mmCIF file of C-alpha atoms in Angstrom:
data_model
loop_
_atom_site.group_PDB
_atom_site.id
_atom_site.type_symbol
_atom_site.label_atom_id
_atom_site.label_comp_id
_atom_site.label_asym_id
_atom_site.label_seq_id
_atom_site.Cartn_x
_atom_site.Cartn_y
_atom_site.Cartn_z
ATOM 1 C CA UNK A 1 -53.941 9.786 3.074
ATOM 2 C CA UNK A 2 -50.665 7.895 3.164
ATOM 3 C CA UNK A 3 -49.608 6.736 0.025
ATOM 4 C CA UNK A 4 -46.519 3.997 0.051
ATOM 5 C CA UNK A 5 -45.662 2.156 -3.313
ATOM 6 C CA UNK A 6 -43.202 0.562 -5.676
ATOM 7 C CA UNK A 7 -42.854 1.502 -9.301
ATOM 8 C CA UNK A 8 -40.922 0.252 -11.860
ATOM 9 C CA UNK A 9 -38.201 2.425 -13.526
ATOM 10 C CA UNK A 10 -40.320 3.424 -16.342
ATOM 11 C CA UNK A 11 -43.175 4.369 -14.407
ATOM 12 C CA UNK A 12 -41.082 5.722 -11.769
ATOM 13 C CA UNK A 13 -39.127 8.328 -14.302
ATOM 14 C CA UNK A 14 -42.803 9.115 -15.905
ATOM 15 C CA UNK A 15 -44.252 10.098 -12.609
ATOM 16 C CA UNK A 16 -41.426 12.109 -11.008
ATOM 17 C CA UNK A 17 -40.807 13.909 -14.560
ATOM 18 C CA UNK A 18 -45.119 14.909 -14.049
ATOM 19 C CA UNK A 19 -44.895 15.755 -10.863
ATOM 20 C CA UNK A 20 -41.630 17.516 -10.865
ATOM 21 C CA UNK A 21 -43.281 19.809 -13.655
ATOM 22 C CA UNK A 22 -46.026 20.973 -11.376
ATOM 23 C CA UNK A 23 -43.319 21.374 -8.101
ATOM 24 C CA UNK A 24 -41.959 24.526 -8.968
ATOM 25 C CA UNK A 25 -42.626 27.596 -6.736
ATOM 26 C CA UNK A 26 -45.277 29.858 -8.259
ATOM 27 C CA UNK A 27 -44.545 33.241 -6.639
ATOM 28 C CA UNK A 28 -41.278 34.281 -4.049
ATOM 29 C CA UNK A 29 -43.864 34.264 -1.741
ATOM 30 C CA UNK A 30 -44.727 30.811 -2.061
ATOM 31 C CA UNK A 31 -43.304 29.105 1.336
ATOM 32 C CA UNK A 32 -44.199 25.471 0.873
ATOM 33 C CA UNK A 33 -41.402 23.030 1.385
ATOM 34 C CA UNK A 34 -40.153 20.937 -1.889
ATOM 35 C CA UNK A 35 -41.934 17.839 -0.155
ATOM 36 C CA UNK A 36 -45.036 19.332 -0.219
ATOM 37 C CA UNK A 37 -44.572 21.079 -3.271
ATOM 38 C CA UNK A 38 -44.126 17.561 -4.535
ATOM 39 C CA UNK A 39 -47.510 16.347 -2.682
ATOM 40 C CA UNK A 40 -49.346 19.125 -4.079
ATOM 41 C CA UNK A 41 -48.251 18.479 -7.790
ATOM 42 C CA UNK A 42 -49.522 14.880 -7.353
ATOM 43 C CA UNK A 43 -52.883 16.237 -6.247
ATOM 44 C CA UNK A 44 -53.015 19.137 -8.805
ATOM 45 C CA UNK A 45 -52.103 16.536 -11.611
ATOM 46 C CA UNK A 46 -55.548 14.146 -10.402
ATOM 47 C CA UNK A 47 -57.852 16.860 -10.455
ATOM 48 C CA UNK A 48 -56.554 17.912 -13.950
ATOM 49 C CA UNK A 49 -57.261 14.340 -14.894
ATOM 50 C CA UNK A 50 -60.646 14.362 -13.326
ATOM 51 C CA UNK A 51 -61.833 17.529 -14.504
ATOM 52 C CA UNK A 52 -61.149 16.174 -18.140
ATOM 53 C CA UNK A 53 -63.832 13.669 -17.932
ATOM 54 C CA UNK A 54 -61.669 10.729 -20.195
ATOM 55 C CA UNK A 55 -61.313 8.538 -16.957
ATOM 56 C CA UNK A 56 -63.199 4.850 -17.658
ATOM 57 C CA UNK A 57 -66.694 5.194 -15.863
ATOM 58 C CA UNK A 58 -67.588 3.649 -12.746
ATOM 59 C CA UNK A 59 -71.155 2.409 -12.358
ATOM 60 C CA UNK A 60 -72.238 4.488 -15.048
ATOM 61 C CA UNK A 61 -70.662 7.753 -14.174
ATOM 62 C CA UNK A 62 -67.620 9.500 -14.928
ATOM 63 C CA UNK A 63 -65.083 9.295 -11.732
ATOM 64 C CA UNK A 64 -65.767 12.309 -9.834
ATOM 65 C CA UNK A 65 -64.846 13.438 -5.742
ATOM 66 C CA UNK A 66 -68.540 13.623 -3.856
ATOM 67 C CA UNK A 67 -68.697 16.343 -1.153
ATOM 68 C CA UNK A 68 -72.170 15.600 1.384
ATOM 69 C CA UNK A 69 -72.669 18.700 3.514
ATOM 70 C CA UNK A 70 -75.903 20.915 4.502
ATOM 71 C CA UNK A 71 -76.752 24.394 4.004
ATOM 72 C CA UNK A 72 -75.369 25.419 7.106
ATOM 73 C CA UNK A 73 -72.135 23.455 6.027
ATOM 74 C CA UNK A 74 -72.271 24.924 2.773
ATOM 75 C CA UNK A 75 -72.439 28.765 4.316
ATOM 76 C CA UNK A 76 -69.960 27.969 6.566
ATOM 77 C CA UNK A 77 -72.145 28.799 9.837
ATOM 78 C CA UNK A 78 -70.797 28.128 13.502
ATOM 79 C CA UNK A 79 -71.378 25.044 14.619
ATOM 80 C CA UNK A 80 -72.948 23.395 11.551
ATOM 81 C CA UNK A 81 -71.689 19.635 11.160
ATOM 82 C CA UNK A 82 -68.824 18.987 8.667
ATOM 83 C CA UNK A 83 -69.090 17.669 5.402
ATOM 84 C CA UNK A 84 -68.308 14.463 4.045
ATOM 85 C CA UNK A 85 -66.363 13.046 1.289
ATOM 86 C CA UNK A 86 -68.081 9.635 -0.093
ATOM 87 C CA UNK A 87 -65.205 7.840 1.655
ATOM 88 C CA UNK A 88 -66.659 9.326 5.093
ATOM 89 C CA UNK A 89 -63.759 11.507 6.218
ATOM 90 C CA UNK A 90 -64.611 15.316 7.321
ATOM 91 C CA UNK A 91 -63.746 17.813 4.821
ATOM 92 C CA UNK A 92 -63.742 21.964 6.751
ATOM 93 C CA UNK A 93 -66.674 24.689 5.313
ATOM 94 C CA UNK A 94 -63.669 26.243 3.505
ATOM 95 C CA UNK A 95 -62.740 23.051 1.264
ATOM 96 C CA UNK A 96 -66.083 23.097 0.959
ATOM 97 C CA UNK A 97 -66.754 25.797 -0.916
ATOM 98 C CA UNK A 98 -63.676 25.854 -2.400
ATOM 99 C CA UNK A 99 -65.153 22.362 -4.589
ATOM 100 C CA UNK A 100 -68.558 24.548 -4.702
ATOM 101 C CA UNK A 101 -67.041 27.270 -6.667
ATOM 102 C CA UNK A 102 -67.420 25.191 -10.179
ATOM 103 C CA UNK A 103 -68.931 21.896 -8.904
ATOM 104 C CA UNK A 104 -71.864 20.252 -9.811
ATOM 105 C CA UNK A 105 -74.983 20.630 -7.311
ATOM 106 C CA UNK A 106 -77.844 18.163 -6.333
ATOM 107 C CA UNK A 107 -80.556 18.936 -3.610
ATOM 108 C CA UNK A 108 -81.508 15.840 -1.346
ATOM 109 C CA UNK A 109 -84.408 16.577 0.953
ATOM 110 C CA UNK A 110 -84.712 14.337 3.987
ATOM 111 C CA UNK A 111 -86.915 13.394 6.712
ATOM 112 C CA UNK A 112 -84.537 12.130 9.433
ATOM 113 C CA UNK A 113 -82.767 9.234 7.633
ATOM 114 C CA UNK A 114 -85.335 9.078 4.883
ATOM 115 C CA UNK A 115 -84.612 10.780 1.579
ATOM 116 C CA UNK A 116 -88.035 12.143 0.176
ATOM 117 C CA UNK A 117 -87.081 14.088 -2.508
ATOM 118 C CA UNK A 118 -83.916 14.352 -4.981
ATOM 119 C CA UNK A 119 -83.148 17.551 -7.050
ATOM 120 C CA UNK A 120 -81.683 17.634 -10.775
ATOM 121 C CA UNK A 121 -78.246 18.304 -10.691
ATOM 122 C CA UNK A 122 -77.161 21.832 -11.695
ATOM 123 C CA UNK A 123 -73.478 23.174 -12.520
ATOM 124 C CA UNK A 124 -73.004 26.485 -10.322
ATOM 125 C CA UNK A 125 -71.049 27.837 -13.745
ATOM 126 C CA UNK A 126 -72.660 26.662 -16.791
ATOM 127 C CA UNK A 127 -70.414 25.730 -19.322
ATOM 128 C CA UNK A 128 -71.430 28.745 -21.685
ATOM 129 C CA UNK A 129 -70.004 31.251 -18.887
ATOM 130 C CA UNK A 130 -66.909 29.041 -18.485
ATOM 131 C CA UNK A 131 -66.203 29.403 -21.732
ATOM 132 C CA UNK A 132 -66.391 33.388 -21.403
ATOM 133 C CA UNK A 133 -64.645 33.323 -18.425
ATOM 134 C CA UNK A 134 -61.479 31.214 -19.999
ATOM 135 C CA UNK A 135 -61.783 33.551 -22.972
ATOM 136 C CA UNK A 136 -60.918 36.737 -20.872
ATOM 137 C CA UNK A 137 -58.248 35.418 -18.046
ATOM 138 C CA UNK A 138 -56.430 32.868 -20.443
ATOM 139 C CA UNK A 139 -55.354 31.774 -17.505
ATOM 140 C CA UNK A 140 -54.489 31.585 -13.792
ATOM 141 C CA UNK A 141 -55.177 35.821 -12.663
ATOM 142 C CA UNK A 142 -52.343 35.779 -9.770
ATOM 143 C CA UNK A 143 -49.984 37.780 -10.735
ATOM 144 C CA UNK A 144 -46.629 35.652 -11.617
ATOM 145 C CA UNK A 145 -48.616 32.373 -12.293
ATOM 146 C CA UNK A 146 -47.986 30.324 -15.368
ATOM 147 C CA UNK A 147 -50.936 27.840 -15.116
ATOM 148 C CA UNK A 148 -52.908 27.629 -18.189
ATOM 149 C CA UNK A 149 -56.712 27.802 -18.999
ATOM 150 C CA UNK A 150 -57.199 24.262 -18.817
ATOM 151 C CA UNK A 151 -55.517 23.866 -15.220
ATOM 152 C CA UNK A 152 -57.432 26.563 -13.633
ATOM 153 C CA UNK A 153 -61.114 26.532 -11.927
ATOM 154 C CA UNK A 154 -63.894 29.376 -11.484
ATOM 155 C CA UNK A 155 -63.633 31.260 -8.418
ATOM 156 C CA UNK A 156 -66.629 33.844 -6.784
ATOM 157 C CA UNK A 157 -64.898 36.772 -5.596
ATOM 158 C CA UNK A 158 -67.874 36.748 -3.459
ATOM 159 C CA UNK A 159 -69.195 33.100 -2.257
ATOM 160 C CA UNK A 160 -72.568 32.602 -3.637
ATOM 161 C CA UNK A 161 -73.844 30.326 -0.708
ATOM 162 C CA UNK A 162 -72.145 32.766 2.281
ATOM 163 C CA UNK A 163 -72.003 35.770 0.978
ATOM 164 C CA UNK A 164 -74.917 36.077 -1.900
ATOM 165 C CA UNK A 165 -72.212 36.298 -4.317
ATOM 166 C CA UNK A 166 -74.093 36.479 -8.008
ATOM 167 C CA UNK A 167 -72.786 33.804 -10.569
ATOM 168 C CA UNK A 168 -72.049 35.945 -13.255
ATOM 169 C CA UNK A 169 -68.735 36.892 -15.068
ATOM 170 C CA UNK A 170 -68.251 40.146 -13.031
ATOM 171 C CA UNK A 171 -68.160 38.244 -9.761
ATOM 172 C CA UNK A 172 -65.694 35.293 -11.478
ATOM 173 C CA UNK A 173 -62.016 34.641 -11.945
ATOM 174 C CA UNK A 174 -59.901 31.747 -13.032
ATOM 175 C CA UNK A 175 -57.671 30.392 -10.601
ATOM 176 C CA UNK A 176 -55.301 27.550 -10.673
ATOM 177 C CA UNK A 177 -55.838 24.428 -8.056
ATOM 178 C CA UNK A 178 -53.101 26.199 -5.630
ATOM 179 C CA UNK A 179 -54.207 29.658 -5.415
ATOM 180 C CA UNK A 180 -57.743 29.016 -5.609
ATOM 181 C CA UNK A 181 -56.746 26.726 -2.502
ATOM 182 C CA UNK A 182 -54.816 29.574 -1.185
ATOM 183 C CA UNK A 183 -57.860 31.788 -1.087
ATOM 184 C CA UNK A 184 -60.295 29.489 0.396
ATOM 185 C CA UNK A 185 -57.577 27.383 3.001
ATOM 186 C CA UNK A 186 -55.057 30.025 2.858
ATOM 187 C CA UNK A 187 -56.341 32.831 4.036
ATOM 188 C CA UNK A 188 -55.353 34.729 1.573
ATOM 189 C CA UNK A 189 -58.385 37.544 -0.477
ATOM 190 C CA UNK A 190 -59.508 38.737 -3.780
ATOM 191 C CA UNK A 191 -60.398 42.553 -3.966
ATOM 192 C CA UNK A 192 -61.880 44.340 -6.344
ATOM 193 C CA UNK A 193 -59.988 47.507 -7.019
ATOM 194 C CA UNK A 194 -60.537 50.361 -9.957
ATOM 195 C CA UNK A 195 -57.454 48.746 -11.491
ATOM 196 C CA UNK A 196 -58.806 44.751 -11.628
ATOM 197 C CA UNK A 197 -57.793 42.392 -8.944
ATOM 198 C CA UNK A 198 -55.638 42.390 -6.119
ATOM 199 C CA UNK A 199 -54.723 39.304 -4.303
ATOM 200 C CA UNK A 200 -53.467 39.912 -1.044
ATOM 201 C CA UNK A 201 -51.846 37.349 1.064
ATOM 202 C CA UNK A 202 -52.147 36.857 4.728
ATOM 203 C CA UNK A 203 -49.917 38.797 7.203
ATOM 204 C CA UNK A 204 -47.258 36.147 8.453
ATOM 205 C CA UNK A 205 -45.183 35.918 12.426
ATOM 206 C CA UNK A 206 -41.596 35.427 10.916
ATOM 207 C CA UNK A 207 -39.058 34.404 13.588
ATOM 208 C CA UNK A 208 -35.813 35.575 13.345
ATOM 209 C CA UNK A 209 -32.351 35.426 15.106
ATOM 210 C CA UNK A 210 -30.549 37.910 15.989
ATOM 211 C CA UNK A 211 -27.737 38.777 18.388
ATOM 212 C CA UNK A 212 -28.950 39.138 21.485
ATOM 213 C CA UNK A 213 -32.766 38.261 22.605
ATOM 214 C CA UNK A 214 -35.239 36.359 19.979
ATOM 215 C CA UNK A 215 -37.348 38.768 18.344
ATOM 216 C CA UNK A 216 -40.714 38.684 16.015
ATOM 217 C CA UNK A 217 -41.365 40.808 12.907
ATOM 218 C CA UNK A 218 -44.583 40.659 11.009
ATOM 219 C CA UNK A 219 -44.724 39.976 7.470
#
């Protein structure tokens, strides 16, 4: 998406205070530019909004984002077809079931084109383990990370679509929009040691001159 507008000074000084807020860096490791720190506080700020349900409803239902995919999609298999947001652009297996983690579920059995049959919609984490799960992280669990209960999202340490993952409180953890993003997208994983957590980012190529020939040092 390319977004291009003209505020007025009010709204202009309301939005960059909001999204200034949310721009901050939130671990030395954290390597995105200020632009896209920027971008990413603008995105982080809508879902917070959407996830608290007080948006106006639209044809009858609250405003929500609508992810189409198929099982195959949904376990990230090779060569299943990518899924679909409601405005028809592709979305990867990893966004996926990133949205999966805490989204709301509806089966729709087809015949070629022809839907036959339409399940009842199901949360994948009921609202009664939610409310366990906020009551023991009280917050984002990545070490260094200030987000709050109500800005963070239920994460399976082990995807329950891919990897069988149980949804129970053993196999969740809060995250915040960014490093639950991090973790699906990123590359980055969540494991279980006799100690809690660990979250272990991915090993980066750093390029760095020196005198003499260029040379490469992973990091």
């Amino acid at each position: 998406y390319v977004i291009d507008g003209l505020l007025d000074a009010e709204g202009g000084a309301a939005l960059k205070t909001a999204i200034d807020a949310l721009a901050k860096r939130h671990a030395p490791d954290d390597v995105r530019t200020q632009k896209q720190r920027r971008a990413d506080g603008l995105v982080e700020m809508v879902h917070r909004v959407l996830d608290q349900s007080t948006l106006p409803k639209r044809n009858g239902v609250r405003p929500h984002l609508t992810v189409t995919t198929t099982l195959e999609g949904l376990k990230g298999e090779l060569g299943a077809p990518a899924s679909q947001l409601e405005c028809g652009l592709p979305v990867s297996s990893r966004t996926t079931q990133r949205l999966a983690c805490e989204g709301t579920l509806s089966r729709v059995l087809m015949a070629g084109s022809v839907v036959i049959d339409v399940g009842r919609a199901t949360r994948a984490v009921s609202p009664a383990m939610k409310k366990a799960l906020q009551a023991r992280d009280k917050g984002c669990r990545v070490p260094g990370c200030d987000r709050p209960v109500g800005w963070c999202s239920a994460h399976h340490v082990e995807f329950w679509a891919r990897d069988g993952g149980p949804t129970r409180l053993s196999n969740l953890v809060l995250l915040c929009w960014y490093h639950h993003r991090c973790v699906h997208e990123g590359g980055w994983q969540v494991v279980k040691s006799d100690d809690g957590l660990r979250f272990i980012p991915p090993e980066r190529v750093l390029t760095m001159q020196a005198r003499g020939p260029r040379w490469w040092r992973a990091a």
